[in-house]
Tab-separated table of N, CA and C in Angstrom:
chain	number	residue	atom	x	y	z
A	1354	UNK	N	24.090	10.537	-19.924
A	1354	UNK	CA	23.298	11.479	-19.227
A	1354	UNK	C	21.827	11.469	-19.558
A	1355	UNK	N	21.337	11.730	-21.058
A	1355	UNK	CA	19.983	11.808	-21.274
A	1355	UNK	C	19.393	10.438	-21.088
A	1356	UNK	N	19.671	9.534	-21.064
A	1356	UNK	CA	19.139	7.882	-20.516
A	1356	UNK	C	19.066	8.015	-18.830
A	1357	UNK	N	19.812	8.502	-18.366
A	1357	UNK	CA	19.655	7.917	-17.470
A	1357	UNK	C	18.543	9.543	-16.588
A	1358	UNK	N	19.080	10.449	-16.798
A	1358	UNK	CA	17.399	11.472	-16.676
A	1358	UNK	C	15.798	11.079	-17.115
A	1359	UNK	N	16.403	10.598	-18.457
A	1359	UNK	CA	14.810	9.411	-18.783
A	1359	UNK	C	14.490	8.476	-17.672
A	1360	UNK	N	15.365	7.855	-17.536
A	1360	UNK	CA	15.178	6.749	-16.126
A	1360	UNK	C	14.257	7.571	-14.949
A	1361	UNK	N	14.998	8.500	-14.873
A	1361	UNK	CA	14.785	8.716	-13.563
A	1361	UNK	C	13.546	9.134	-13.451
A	1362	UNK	N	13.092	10.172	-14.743
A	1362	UNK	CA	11.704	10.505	-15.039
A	1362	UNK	C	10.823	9.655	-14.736
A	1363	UNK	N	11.014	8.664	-15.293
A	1363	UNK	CA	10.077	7.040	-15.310
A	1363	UNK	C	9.747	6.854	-14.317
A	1364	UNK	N	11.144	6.472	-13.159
A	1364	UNK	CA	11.162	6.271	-11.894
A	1364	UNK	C	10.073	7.041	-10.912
A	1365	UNK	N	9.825	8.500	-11.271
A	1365	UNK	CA	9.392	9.283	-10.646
A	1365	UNK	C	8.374	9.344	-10.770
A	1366	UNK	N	8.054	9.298	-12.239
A	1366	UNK	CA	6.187	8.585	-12.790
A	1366	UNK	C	6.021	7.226	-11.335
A	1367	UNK	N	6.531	6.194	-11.408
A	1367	UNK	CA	6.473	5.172	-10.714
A	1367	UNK	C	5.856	5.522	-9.503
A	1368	UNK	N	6.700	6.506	-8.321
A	1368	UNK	CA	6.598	7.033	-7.482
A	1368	UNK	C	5.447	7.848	-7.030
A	1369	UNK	N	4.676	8.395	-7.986
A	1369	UNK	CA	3.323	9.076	-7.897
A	1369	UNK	C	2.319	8.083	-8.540
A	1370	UNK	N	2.743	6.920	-8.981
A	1370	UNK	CA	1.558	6.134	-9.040
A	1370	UNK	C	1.341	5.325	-8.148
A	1371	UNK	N	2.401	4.573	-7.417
A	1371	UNK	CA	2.209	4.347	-6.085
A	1371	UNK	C	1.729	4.703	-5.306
A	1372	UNK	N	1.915	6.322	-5.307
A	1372	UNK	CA	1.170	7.092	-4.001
A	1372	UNK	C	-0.363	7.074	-4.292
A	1373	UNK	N	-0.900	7.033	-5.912
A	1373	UNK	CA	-2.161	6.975	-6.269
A	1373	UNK	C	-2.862	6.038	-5.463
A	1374	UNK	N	-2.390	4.880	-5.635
A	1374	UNK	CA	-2.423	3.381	-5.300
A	1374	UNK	C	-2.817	3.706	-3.447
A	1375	UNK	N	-2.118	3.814	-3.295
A	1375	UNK	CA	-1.840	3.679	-1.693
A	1375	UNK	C	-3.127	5.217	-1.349
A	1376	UNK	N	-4.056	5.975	-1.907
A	1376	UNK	CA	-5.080	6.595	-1.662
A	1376	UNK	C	-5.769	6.089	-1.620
A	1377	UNK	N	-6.130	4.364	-2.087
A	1377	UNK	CA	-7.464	3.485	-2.250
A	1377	UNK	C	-7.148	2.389	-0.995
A	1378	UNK	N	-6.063	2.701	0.251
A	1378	UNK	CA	-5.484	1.469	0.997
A	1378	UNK	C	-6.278	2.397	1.772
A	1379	UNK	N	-6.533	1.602	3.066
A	1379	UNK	CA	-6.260	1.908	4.656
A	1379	UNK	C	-5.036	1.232	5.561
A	1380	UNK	N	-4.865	2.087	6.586
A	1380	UNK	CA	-4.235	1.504	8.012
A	1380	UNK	C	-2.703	1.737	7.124
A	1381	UNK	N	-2.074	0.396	7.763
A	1381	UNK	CA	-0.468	0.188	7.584
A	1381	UNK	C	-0.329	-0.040	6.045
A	1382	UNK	N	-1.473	-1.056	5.145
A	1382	UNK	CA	-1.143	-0.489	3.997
A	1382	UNK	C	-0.677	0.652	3.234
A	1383	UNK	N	-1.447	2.037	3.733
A	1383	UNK	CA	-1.724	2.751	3.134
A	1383	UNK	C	-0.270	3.417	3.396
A	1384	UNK	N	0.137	3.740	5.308
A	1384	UNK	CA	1.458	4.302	5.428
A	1384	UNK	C	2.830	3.311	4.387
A	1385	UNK	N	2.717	2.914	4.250
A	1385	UNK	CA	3.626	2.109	3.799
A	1385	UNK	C	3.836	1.887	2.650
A	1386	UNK	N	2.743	2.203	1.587
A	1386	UNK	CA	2.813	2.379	0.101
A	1386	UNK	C	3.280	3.874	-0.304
A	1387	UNK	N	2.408	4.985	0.835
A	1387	UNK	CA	3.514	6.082	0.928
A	1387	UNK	C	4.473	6.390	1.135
A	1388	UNK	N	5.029	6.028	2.278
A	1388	UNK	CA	6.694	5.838	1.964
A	1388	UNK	C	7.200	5.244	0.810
A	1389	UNK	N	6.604	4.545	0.424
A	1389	UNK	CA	7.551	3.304	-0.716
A	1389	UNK	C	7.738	4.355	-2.090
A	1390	UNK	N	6.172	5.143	-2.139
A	1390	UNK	CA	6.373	6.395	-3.215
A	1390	UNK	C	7.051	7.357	-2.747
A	1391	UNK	N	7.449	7.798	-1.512
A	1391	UNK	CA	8.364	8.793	-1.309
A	1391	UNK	C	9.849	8.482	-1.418
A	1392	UNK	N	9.931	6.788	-1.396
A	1392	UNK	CA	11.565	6.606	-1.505
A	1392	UNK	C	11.784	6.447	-2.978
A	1393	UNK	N	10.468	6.210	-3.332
A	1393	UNK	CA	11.000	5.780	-4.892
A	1393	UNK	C	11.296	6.867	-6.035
A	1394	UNK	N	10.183	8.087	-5.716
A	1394	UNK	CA	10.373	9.463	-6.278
A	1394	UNK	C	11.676	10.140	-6.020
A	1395	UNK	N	11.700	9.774	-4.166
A	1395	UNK	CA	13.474	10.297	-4.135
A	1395	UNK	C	14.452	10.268	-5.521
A	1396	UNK	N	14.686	8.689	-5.280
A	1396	UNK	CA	15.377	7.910	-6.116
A	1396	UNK	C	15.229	8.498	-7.938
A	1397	UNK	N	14.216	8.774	-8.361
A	1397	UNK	CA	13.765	9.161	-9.478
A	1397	UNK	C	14.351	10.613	-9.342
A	1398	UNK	N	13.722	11.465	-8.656
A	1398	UNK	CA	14.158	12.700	-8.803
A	1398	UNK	C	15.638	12.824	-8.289
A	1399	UNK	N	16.756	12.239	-8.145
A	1399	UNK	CA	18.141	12.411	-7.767
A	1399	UNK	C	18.521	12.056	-9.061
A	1400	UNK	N	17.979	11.163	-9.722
A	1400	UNK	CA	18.234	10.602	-11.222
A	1400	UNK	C	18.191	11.729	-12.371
A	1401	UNK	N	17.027	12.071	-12.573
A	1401	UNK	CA	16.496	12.891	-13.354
A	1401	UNK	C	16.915	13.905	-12.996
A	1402	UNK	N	17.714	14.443	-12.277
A	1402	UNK	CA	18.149	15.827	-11.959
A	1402	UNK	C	19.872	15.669	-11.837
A	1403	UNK	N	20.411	14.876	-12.734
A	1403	UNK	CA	21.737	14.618	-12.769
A	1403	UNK	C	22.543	16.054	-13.113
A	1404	UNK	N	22.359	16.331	-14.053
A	1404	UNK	CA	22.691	17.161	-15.292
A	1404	UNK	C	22.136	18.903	-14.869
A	1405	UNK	N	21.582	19.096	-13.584
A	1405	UNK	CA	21.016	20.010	-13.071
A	1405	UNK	C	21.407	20.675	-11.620
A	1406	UNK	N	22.548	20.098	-11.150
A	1406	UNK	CA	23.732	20.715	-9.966
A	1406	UNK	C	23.796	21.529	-10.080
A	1407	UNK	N	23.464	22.415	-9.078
A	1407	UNK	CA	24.394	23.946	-8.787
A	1407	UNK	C	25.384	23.336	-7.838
A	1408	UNK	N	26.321	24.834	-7.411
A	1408	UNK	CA	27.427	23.975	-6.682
A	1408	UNK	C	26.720	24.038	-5.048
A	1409	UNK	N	25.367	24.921	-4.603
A	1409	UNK	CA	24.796	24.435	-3.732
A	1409	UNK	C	24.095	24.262	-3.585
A	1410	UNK	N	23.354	22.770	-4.370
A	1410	UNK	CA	22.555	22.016	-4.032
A	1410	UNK	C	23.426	20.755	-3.584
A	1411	UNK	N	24.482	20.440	-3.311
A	1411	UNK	CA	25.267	19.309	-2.914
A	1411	UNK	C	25.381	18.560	-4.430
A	1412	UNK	N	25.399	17.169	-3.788
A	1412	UNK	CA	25.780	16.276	-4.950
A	1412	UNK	C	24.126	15.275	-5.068
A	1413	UNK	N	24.287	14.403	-6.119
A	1413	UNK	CA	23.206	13.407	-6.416
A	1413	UNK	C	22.969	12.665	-5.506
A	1414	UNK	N	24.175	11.977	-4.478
A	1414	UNK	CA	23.829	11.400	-3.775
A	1414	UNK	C	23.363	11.999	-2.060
A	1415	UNK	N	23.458	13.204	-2.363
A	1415	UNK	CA	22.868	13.992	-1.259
A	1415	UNK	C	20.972	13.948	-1.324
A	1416	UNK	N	21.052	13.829	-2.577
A	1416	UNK	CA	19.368	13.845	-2.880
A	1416	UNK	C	18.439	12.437	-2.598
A	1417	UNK	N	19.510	11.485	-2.624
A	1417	UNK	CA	19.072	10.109	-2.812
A	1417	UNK	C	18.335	9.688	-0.988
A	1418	UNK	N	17.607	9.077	-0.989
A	1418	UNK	CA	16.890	8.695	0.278
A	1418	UNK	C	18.275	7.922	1.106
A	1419	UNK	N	17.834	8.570	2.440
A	1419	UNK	CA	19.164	8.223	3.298
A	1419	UNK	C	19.012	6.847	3.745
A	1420	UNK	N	19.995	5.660	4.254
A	1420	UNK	CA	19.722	4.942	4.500
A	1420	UNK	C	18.855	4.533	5.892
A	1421	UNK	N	19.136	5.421	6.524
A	1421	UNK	CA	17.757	5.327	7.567
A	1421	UNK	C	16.370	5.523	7.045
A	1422	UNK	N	15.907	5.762	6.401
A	1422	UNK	CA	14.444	5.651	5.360
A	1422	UNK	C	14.486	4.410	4.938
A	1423	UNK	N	16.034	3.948	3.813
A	1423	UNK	CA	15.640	2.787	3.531
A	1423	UNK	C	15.329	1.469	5.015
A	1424	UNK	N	16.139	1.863	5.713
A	1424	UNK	CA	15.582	0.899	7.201
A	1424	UNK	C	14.531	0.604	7.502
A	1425	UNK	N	13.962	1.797	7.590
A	1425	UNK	CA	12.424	2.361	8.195
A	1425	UNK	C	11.765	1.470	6.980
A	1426	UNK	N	12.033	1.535	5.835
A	1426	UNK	CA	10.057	1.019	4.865
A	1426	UNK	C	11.451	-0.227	4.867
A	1427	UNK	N	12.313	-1.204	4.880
A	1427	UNK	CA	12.602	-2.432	4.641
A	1427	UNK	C	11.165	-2.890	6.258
A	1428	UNK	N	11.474	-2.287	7.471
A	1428	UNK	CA	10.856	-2.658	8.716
A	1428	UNK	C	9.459	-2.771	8.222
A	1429	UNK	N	8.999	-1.447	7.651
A	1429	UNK	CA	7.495	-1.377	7.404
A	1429	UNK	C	6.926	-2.593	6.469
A	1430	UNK	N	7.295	-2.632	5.718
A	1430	UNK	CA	7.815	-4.479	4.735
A	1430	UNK	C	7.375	-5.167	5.064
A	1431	UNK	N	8.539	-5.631	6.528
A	1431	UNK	CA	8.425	-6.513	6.706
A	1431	UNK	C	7.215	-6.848	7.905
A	1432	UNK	N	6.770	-5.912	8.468
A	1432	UNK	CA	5.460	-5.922	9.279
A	1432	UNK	C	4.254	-6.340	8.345
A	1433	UNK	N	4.305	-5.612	7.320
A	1433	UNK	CA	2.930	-6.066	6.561
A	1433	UNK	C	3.085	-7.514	5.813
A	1434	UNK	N	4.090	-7.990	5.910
A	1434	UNK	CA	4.215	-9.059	5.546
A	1434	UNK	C	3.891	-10.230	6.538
A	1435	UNK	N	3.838	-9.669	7.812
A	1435	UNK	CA	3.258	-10.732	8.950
A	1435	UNK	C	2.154	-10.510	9.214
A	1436	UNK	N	1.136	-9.350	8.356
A	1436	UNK	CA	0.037	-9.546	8.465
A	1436	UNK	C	-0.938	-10.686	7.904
């Protein structure tokens, strides 16, 4: 449990430095480094909040970014990659 809340902490650091990052982009860069920090903080904060369930907030994987998000920034990806 406490490893993997550390993780997720980390993860979530990750996630707001990205978004830092992506304040110095323009255009499709910029949307697209934001999402990438909003899926990644997801991911961090579903982690780091293991050990912190009520019985209604759902489960961990209710928190985790849905796979239609992950669709959406794999697409966004792969557009800036044909730039």
């Amino acid at each position: 449990g406490k490893k993997v809340i550390s993780a997720g902490n980390k993860i979530k650091s990750a996630g707001k430095s990205i978004h830092e990052l992506s304040m110095d982009q323009t255009g499709n860069m910029r949307r697209t480094l934001g999402n990438v920090s909003e899926f990644v903080y997801k991911v961090g904060e579903a982690l780091a909040g293991i050990d912190t369930l009520e019985e209604d907030e759902g489960s961990v994987a209710d928190r985790l970014p849905t796979v239609n998000e992950l669709k959406k920034l794999y697409k966004e990806i792969q557009k800036l990659e044909k730039l």
